[in-house]
């Protein structure tokens, strides 16, 4: 995993699992910024809206074709066409959702109010509370891979025997993977599952949740209003066209999107080669570098707006828009060297491997760095 390697060169399994350096890097954030062409930081409202319209047109086209033509197919083909639609539409909804995520980072345009307007619309229509997620996600970026303060995918410790012993086997791995990919997003939004341990109930819909401060609570209410408005529209759709139609055209694609959300975010943040840090060792730069770029092929890159393969640069400079991210990534790779983690393992293989390998974290035995934690199984 050397500096500046070509993105299309596959690594052996041994290379992929080689631990990333955990010592403080010899470069700073300012050094990395100087290596990136200045235009990569420029946000174009025209290009961002173009990406938004691209997704919206494709999503509507899929919806139109499914609602008007699948029912006309011969009966055996209907059972094939619907799952294809759910998968294709779920993928498009995930890419669409990622544009809302970009809005939350003010990477959509130069104007925060425009970003919030687009982000609110995008995330509300995918049943994600926009401002609530924006604020909790901001905390994740501020504390990435901190065992005490990171906001999501907090690894278990060996002392948590339910996970490290009871579920640390084949059936337990299958159960964990199934639960995470099917219910992971709603569990996180409703109960802060996989998230930071707060003193008090943590929930993305309650303004008084421990996740938010007093300045943010009003916008949490606004996020809830957006969700309620979309739920009412779905209720109206179910009443006028039937519950089955609503579920087949919207509900199941959203379910697929939820699975992709967990899969993509989990794989960008969980890997046997990266470290977590407690308060004695953690600093922002090493935390941001403890993320993984993933390659799932050109089609997935196009659908997901180059997100999975540019997660490291996203954590370093989250206001860089998606259409400049690959260029910015390639510009800093020579300086990052071995601190840069790239894995082109196929998605399903990587998901299973990391579910099995990343059970809990502990410091290495006999290591002087007791604040540096690695995954074990």
Steps between C-alpha positions, in 0.01 A plus 500: 500500500774737399483862409330605183418150374259465208139470608435205269780283639362224721678416821547154640299405807818526707567856380141606560509376859835664579457745785504869419761701699364637826780739594443869448554572129789718384258731314217724614163592359647821357763300310230281347291801403795656316537183293143525368431720194305807618212439260415176684363711785269696271133403516279540194128534562439420133690169516345404833148570378586304188583196714178552696290517183678198353403290800147639513436425132631143530305436821179628338566298184542180701184584695302570184610181327432286807159649574378478141665200337602231750137403550468444124776236491426126492453376855836319541689812386318715754679313779832582337423859399399623845826398677700652215307825547548496879875449462546757222280761669663436838842564346380824343342612828834440673682720251225761537533479881875558471430835332298595809796397713719728288255784568546444872871567458437819299670334201202547266539874441652815647175578681409312815129584471488346150683192625258465791198543272614227262623277782173538689302396192728207412525354847134556588391311188722211608363514858821631652472796741730744320612742770507231769731286291705803395582581862576146617707443186694818568597350836613182322732704278635687802582181693561225242630177657500643851382223733341755732350758266450364149135503403455170316647150460653504845679163522431260784757415764608148593320533833166516318459122501162499320679614184849356554389153609131431441486657152863430402425197285347412163131530595575808709680665208205426271255644755713812550534558127130443436389732780746772402410507130123470541423712807827686560391843376164520685664356814763773482251781439250386765724351770853612411603137457865479388542854632668680787392424854320811623377573849130484427284389210653571158264524204510694171133603515465637854610865539598433861727212402846503655648515149399865452572829672242771567588694183426197282168384648279726288642357179448147633129589517519627141658170396210315665248715313666401173476131590135536605415672171654215299328238718168673435568490126576128528179448699306676225673279240407188697136612530461588133715229336519233768752402764662244269562761232652741751729231643607365162564840341651683799531292815714214373736722297546707816572178690771418243639853533518453877701182449740677266535787747617266775718293266681799352551688826602187692760406239640854486553489877572138593808307394752270671785733401385823666539615860267661750631728774405586855539848647869449579591453132223638279548807286285627214739427212571141596129446550416637155769278345349193669245465222502282190446571133314218321468416131178328387537554126423781258122457503477524878735799496271676254184419694652598836668818370852364562431487873633162617841542334549854635416465867848581630516832316142567608602473866802720445315768300123443518408811301664368182212414263468149358603602147842616625558231764691249284744765378555623856553143624762429236677827582553409868575129459876545449524695824273261692708198400431205731254709701256463210272193505350366175312170467349372175363177648152435351222643715334180624833328565629802692177528697521139617876511566480817709194376688700190598834671564385822671337364817660713773797732558780483756859625514768257394634297790837624627468813288613834639213669314214410733280770349510343152238231441484240223229266383505139614263207466 
